[in-house]
Short mmCIF file of C-alpha atoms in Angstrom, two decimals:
data_model
loop_
_atom_site.label_atom_id
_atom_site.label_comp_id
_atom_site.label_asym_id
_atom_site.label_seq_id
_atom_site.Cartn_x
_atom_site.Cartn_y
_atom_site.Cartn_z
CA MET A 263 39.05 -37.62 -55.86
CA TYR A 264 39.76 -39.49 -53.28
CA ILE A 265 43.25 -41.84 -52.08
CA ARG A 266 43.15 -45.01 -51.36
CA ARG A 267 45.42 -46.73 -48.35
CA ASN A 268 45.21 -49.80 -47.38
CA LYS A 269 41.45 -50.01 -49.00
CA ILE A 270 40.26 -47.26 -46.51
CA LEU A 271 38.62 -44.00 -48.59
CA ILE A 272 40.36 -40.76 -48.22
CA PHE A 273 38.23 -38.04 -49.03
CA PRO A 274 40.51 -34.54 -49.22
CA LEU A 275 39.34 -31.69 -46.83
CA ALA A 276 37.88 -29.02 -49.90
CA LEU A 277 35.39 -32.16 -51.38
CA ILE A 278 34.47 -32.63 -46.71
CA VAL A 279 33.96 -29.45 -46.63
CA LEU A 280 31.40 -29.11 -50.39
CA PHE A 281 29.38 -32.23 -48.46
CA VAL A 282 28.77 -30.18 -45.29
CA ASP A 283 28.64 -26.89 -47.18
CA SER A 284 26.25 -27.40 -49.39
CA GLY A 285 24.16 -29.68 -47.46
CA ILE A 286 24.03 -33.49 -48.97
CA CYS A 287 25.28 -35.22 -46.28
CA GLY A 288 22.18 -33.82 -44.01
CA CYS A 289 24.19 -32.40 -42.13
CA LYS A 290 23.54 -28.13 -42.82
CA LYS A 291 24.18 -25.39 -40.09
CA GLN A 292 21.22 -22.78 -40.45
CA GLU A 293 22.74 -19.67 -41.53
CA GLY A 294 22.27 -16.54 -40.45
CA GLN A 295 23.97 -13.50 -37.88
CA LEU A 296 26.28 -14.97 -36.01
CA ILE A 297 26.25 -12.10 -33.00
CA LYS A 298 28.23 -13.36 -30.09
CA THR A 299 27.31 -12.67 -26.79
CA TRP A 300 28.38 -10.74 -23.19
CA ASP A 301 29.38 -13.98 -21.98
CA TYR A 302 30.98 -15.04 -24.89
CA LEU A 303 33.31 -11.91 -25.06
CA GLY A 304 33.64 -12.09 -20.88
CA GLU A 305 32.34 -9.44 -20.79
CA PRO A 306 32.16 -8.50 -16.81
CA VAL A 307 28.88 -8.12 -14.80
CA PRO A 308 27.99 -5.54 -13.05
CA ILE A 309 28.38 -5.29 -8.96
CA GLN A 310 25.20 -5.47 -6.97
CA VAL A 311 25.44 -4.65 -3.26
CA SER A 312 22.34 -6.48 -2.10
CA TRP A 313 20.17 -9.16 -3.43
CA PRO A 314 16.24 -8.68 -2.29
CA ASP A 315 14.41 -10.95 -1.25
CA ILE A 316 11.87 -13.10 -3.73
CA GLU A 317 8.37 -12.04 -3.79
CA ALA A 318 6.44 -14.68 -4.73
CA LEU A 319 6.90 -18.58 -6.84
CA PRO A 320 3.79 -19.92 -9.06
CA PRO A 321 2.54 -22.56 -7.63
CA LYS A 322 4.88 -25.76 -8.63
CA LYS A 323 2.32 -27.23 -10.87
CA ALA A 324 0.68 -24.21 -13.10
CA LEU A 325 2.23 -24.01 -16.05
CA VAL A 326 3.74 -20.61 -16.10
CA TRP A 327 3.75 -19.31 -19.77
CA GLY A 328 4.81 -15.54 -19.74
CA GLY A 329 6.33 -12.90 -18.12
CA THR A 330 9.07 -9.56 -17.95
CA VAL A 331 12.41 -9.64 -17.18
CA SER A 332 14.96 -6.61 -17.08
CA HIS A 333 17.22 -6.32 -19.54
CA HIS A 334 20.35 -4.24 -17.75
CA LEU A 335 23.21 -6.83 -17.25
CA LEU A 336 23.30 -4.85 -13.56
CA ALA A 337 20.37 -7.30 -12.77
CA ASP A 338 22.95 -10.42 -13.62
CA LYS A 339 21.37 -12.54 -10.26
CA GLN A 340 17.70 -11.34 -11.31
CA ILE A 341 17.36 -12.76 -14.78
CA ASP A 342 19.23 -15.89 -13.68
CA ARG A 343 16.39 -16.57 -10.86
CA TRP A 344 14.23 -15.78 -12.91
CA PHE A 345 15.04 -18.13 -16.14
CA TYR A 346 16.32 -20.39 -13.22
CA GLU A 347 12.54 -20.80 -11.95
CA ILE A 348 11.17 -20.87 -16.02
CA ALA A 349 12.48 -24.11 -16.72
CA GLN A 350 12.18 -25.63 -12.79
CA ASN A 351 8.94 -25.60 -14.41
CA ARG A 352 9.14 -26.59 -17.82
CA LYS A 353 10.81 -27.16 -21.06
CA VAL A 354 10.69 -24.13 -23.28
CA GLU A 355 10.61 -25.03 -26.95
CA THR A 356 10.54 -21.31 -28.61
CA PHE A 357 11.06 -18.82 -26.51
CA PHE A 358 9.20 -15.68 -27.99
CA ILE A 359 11.15 -12.37 -27.86
CA ILE A 360 10.01 -9.21 -27.76
CA SER A 361 12.52 -6.17 -26.22
CA PRO A 362 12.23 -1.70 -26.83
CA SER A 363 14.35 -0.98 -30.35
CA HIS A 364 16.71 0.65 -28.27
CA TYR A 365 19.59 3.36 -30.47
CA GLY A 366 16.73 4.13 -33.28
CA LEU A 367 18.25 1.87 -34.76
CA SER A 368 14.65 -0.28 -36.25
CA THR A 369 13.96 1.23 -40.20
CA GLN A 370 10.43 -0.90 -39.31
CA GLU A 371 7.53 -0.94 -37.06
CA TRP A 372 8.93 -3.88 -35.89
CA SER A 373 12.47 -5.73 -36.58
CA LEU A 374 13.12 -8.79 -36.86
CA ASP A 375 16.06 -11.68 -37.45
CA ASP A 376 17.31 -15.15 -38.61
CA CYS A 377 20.92 -14.69 -35.97
CA ILE A 378 22.71 -17.64 -33.93
CA TRP A 379 23.97 -16.23 -31.06
CA GLN A 380 27.56 -17.69 -29.53
CA THR A 381 27.50 -17.83 -25.68
CA LYS A 382 29.54 -19.18 -23.69
CA SER A 383 28.04 -22.97 -22.85
CA GLY A 384 26.65 -22.82 -26.47
CA MET A 385 24.56 -21.11 -29.30
CA VAL A 386 21.46 -20.45 -30.00
CA TYR A 387 19.28 -20.39 -32.84
CA THR A 388 15.76 -18.35 -34.03
CA ASN A 389 13.62 -20.44 -35.07
CA GLN A 390 13.90 -19.53 -38.34
CA LYS A 391 10.72 -20.73 -39.28
CA GLU A 392 8.27 -18.77 -36.80
CA GLU A 393 10.46 -15.72 -37.62
CA LYS A 394 9.98 -15.56 -40.84
CA ALA A 395 6.02 -16.33 -40.64
CA LEU A 396 6.06 -13.61 -37.93
CA ALA A 397 7.42 -11.29 -40.55
CA GLU A 398 5.32 -11.52 -43.04
CA LYS A 399 2.32 -12.17 -40.89
CA LEU A 400 3.79 -7.70 -40.04
CA GLY A 401 4.37 -7.24 -43.77
CA VAL A 402 8.56 -6.41 -42.60
CA GLN A 403 11.82 -7.60 -43.93
CA TYR A 404 13.92 -8.09 -41.77
CA ASP A 405 16.01 -5.73 -40.21
CA SER A 406 19.91 -6.72 -39.43
CA GLN A 407 21.09 -4.39 -38.64
CA VAL A 408 19.32 -3.96 -34.94
CA PHE A 409 20.41 -7.01 -33.08
CA PRO A 410 23.72 -6.66 -32.66
CA ASP A 411 23.76 -4.05 -30.58
CA GLU A 412 20.36 -4.84 -29.56
CA HIS A 413 20.67 -5.64 -25.75
CA GLY A 414 16.75 -6.27 -24.92
CA ILE A 415 17.98 -8.80 -26.87
CA ASN A 416 21.07 -9.75 -26.28
CA THR A 417 21.49 -9.48 -22.04
CA LEU A 418 19.36 -12.41 -22.36
CA ILE A 419 20.17 -14.58 -24.48
CA PRO A 420 23.14 -15.94 -22.34
CA TYR A 421 20.92 -17.20 -19.61
CA ILE A 422 18.61 -19.80 -22.07
CA SER A 423 21.75 -21.17 -22.90
CA ARG A 424 22.17 -22.21 -19.93
CA TYR A 425 19.09 -23.52 -18.62
CA PHE A 426 17.76 -24.14 -21.73
CA PRO A 427 20.16 -25.37 -24.24
CA LYS A 428 17.76 -27.42 -27.02
CA ALA A 429 15.10 -23.88 -26.85
CA ARG A 430 14.94 -21.98 -30.24
CA VAL A 431 13.66 -17.81 -30.16
CA CYS A 432 12.04 -15.73 -32.37
CA VAL A 433 12.33 -11.93 -31.75
CA ILE A 434 10.74 -9.19 -31.95
CA THR A 435 12.10 -5.59 -31.84
CA VAL A 436 9.76 -2.41 -31.38
CA TYR A 437 9.75 1.32 -30.68
CA GLY A 438 7.95 0.61 -26.80
CA GLU A 439 8.23 4.07 -24.98
CA PRO A 440 4.16 5.90 -24.35
CA PRO A 441 2.86 7.01 -26.46
CA LEU A 442 1.35 3.25 -27.79
CA ASN A 443 0.60 2.79 -30.77
CA GLN A 444 -2.64 0.39 -29.88
CA LYS A 445 -3.25 0.03 -33.60
CA ASN A 446 0.39 -1.21 -34.03
CA ALA A 447 0.29 -3.56 -30.46
CA GLN A 448 -2.58 -5.76 -31.55
CA LYS A 449 -1.46 -6.01 -34.88
CA LEU A 450 1.95 -7.98 -33.23
CA ALA A 451 -0.70 -10.09 -30.50
CA ASP A 452 -2.49 -10.83 -33.84
CA ALA A 453 0.50 -12.28 -35.33
CA LEU A 454 1.43 -13.92 -32.15
CA GLN A 455 -1.37 -15.63 -30.69
CA PRO A 456 -1.94 -18.50 -32.65
CA TYR A 457 1.41 -19.41 -30.79
CA PHE A 458 -0.35 -18.45 -27.25
CA THR A 459 -4.00 -20.51 -27.65
CA GLN A 460 -4.05 -22.46 -23.88
CA LYS A 461 -1.75 -26.10 -26.54
CA GLU A 462 0.91 -23.33 -27.79
CA LYS A 463 1.54 -22.02 -24.36
CA LYS A 464 2.97 -25.79 -23.53
CA LYS A 465 5.71 -25.59 -26.62
CA ASN A 466 6.05 -22.26 -26.20
CA PHE A 467 6.87 -19.06 -23.34
CA LEU A 468 6.27 -14.79 -23.98
CA LEU A 469 8.80 -13.67 -23.08
CA ILE A 470 8.66 -9.29 -22.57
CA SER A 471 12.28 -7.73 -22.24
CA THR A 472 11.31 -4.78 -20.02
CA ASP A 473 12.13 -2.52 -17.52
CA PHE A 474 9.84 0.44 -15.89
CA ALA A 475 10.76 3.73 -13.88
CA HIS A 476 13.27 5.34 -15.15
CA HIS A 477 15.99 8.82 -14.19
CA GLY A 478 13.51 9.72 -11.31
CA ASN A 479 14.60 9.49 -7.88
CA LEU A 480 13.52 6.60 -4.48
CA GLU A 481 10.18 8.70 -4.50
CA GLY A 482 9.14 9.29 -7.94
CA THR A 483 10.11 5.40 -8.74
CA GLU A 484 7.76 4.27 -5.93
CA PHE A 485 5.01 6.41 -7.18
CA LYS A 486 5.17 4.60 -10.53
CA ASP A 487 6.00 1.58 -8.92
CA LYS A 488 2.56 1.68 -6.83
CA ARG A 489 0.69 1.90 -10.23
CA SER A 490 2.63 -0.57 -12.54
CA ARG A 491 1.57 -3.17 -9.47
CA GLU A 492 -1.68 -2.67 -10.21
CA PHE A 493 -0.81 -5.06 -13.67
CA PHE A 494 1.09 -7.43 -11.26
CA ASN A 495 -1.59 -7.11 -9.25
CA ASN A 496 -4.98 -7.75 -11.02
CA PRO A 497 -3.87 -8.91 -14.85
CA SER A 498 -6.49 -8.41 -17.46
CA ASP A 499 -6.60 -6.99 -20.62
CA SER A 500 -7.39 -3.73 -19.28
CA SER A 501 -4.74 -3.50 -16.27
CA TRP A 502 -1.87 -3.03 -18.54
CA VAL A 503 -2.54 1.06 -18.64
CA PHE A 504 -0.72 1.04 -16.00
CA CYS A 505 2.60 -0.29 -16.48
CA GLY A 506 5.05 2.43 -16.57
CA CYS A 507 7.61 0.46 -18.22
CA ASP A 508 9.98 1.12 -22.05
CA ASN A 509 7.96 -2.46 -23.84
CA ARG A 510 4.75 -0.81 -23.60
CA PRO A 511 3.43 -3.06 -26.62
CA GLY A 512 5.23 -6.80 -25.61
CA VAL A 513 3.00 -5.60 -21.50
CA TYR A 514 0.41 -4.18 -24.22
CA VAL A 515 0.32 -7.90 -26.50
CA LEU A 516 1.03 -10.10 -22.94
CA SER A 517 -2.25 -9.19 -21.91
CA ARG A 518 -4.00 -10.22 -24.55
CA PHE A 519 -3.49 -13.49 -24.77
CA LEU A 520 -4.96 -13.06 -20.53
CA THR A 521 -8.13 -15.68 -19.15
CA LYS A 522 -9.89 -15.35 -16.66
CA GLN A 523 -7.84 -18.07 -14.88
CA THR A 524 -4.77 -16.60 -15.58
CA LYS A 525 -2.36 -15.40 -12.50
CA SER A 526 0.98 -13.51 -11.48
CA ALA A 527 3.86 -13.57 -9.40
CA VAL A 528 6.38 -11.10 -9.13
CA LEU A 529 9.41 -12.60 -7.86
CA PHE A 530 11.13 -9.53 -7.06
CA HIS A 531 10.96 -6.20 -7.74
CA THR A 532 14.32 -4.16 -7.18
CA ASN A 533 15.45 -0.68 -8.93
CA SER A 534 19.21 0.35 -10.37
CA TYR A 535 19.62 2.32 -6.63
CA GLU A 536 19.21 -0.04 -4.32
CA LEU A 537 21.07 -3.17 -6.49
CA SER A 538 24.44 -1.13 -7.06
CA GLY A 539 24.03 2.04 -4.36
CA PHE A 540 24.70 4.95 -7.53
CA ASP A 541 22.74 7.41 -8.79
CA GLU A 542 19.90 7.46 -6.41
CA ASP A 543 18.73 10.54 -8.46
CA ASP A 544 18.33 8.08 -12.08
CA ILE A 545 16.93 5.01 -10.37
CA THR A 546 15.98 2.31 -13.61
CA SER A 547 13.22 -0.24 -11.41
CA TYR A 548 13.02 -3.87 -12.88
CA PHE A 549 9.67 -6.46 -12.02
CA PHE A 550 10.50 -10.00 -12.52
CA SER A 551 7.02 -11.79 -12.75
CA PHE A 552 5.46 -15.09 -14.36
CA PHE A 553 2.09 -15.13 -15.77
CA TYR A 554 0.33 -19.21 -15.35
CA ASP A 555 -2.24 -20.52 -15.56
#
């Protein structure tokens, strides 16, 4: 089974592989669906023609535990700055990500899976224990076909790798467009609630992957965003209804974990026309926000 040279045991490569793959050496790698992200593949980032000003930041000593962020790569610079500011505020053990399920690939009310994302700066792993627990609470099996093409998740993973290289993620996709199925949204909130008590907020972060007003002109977008702003100005378990976005269940869940002390800060408010200079009659808007106690 081995070769003895100068009293040193030389194990064949096949035997070493057996030890690693079987976990005998205690270094078994996590299994899961491997997804190669846009930055690992070298996909280009769209060019921005403008940079909106920062509106507000949470107080330095506040605990930032949740927020909304765009999943459009056009907003690369704003997404990057959003994650940077979180990293300046705190450490995160697990990002719980709620994303819209795009492309009609979900076969269940909630889609979850055990994935490993390969990014330019390293690997991002699923928190297997909590992902499995959430699937059991929601009564679903893993929906593996959803995630390879889900930009609501995959757009954001490289930034997590960049700023939180040790963090793990729990991913959930839902049908996000109106009308909201409040019974299902509440079930999701109940499943996530143990992770967002005042104590657990210090370890976890609730990431709501969402874009706001869609497919309108500038005037219509401004009108819709004025309504959405009501939630950020006065965050509560009732003002969530003002949000016009593609992830209504995610915003609903976020609103369930607000307390009387919770405040929000909008880092950026912008839109696709402002950032790109194109498609002034087909605008998507973005709120990059933080919620903190």
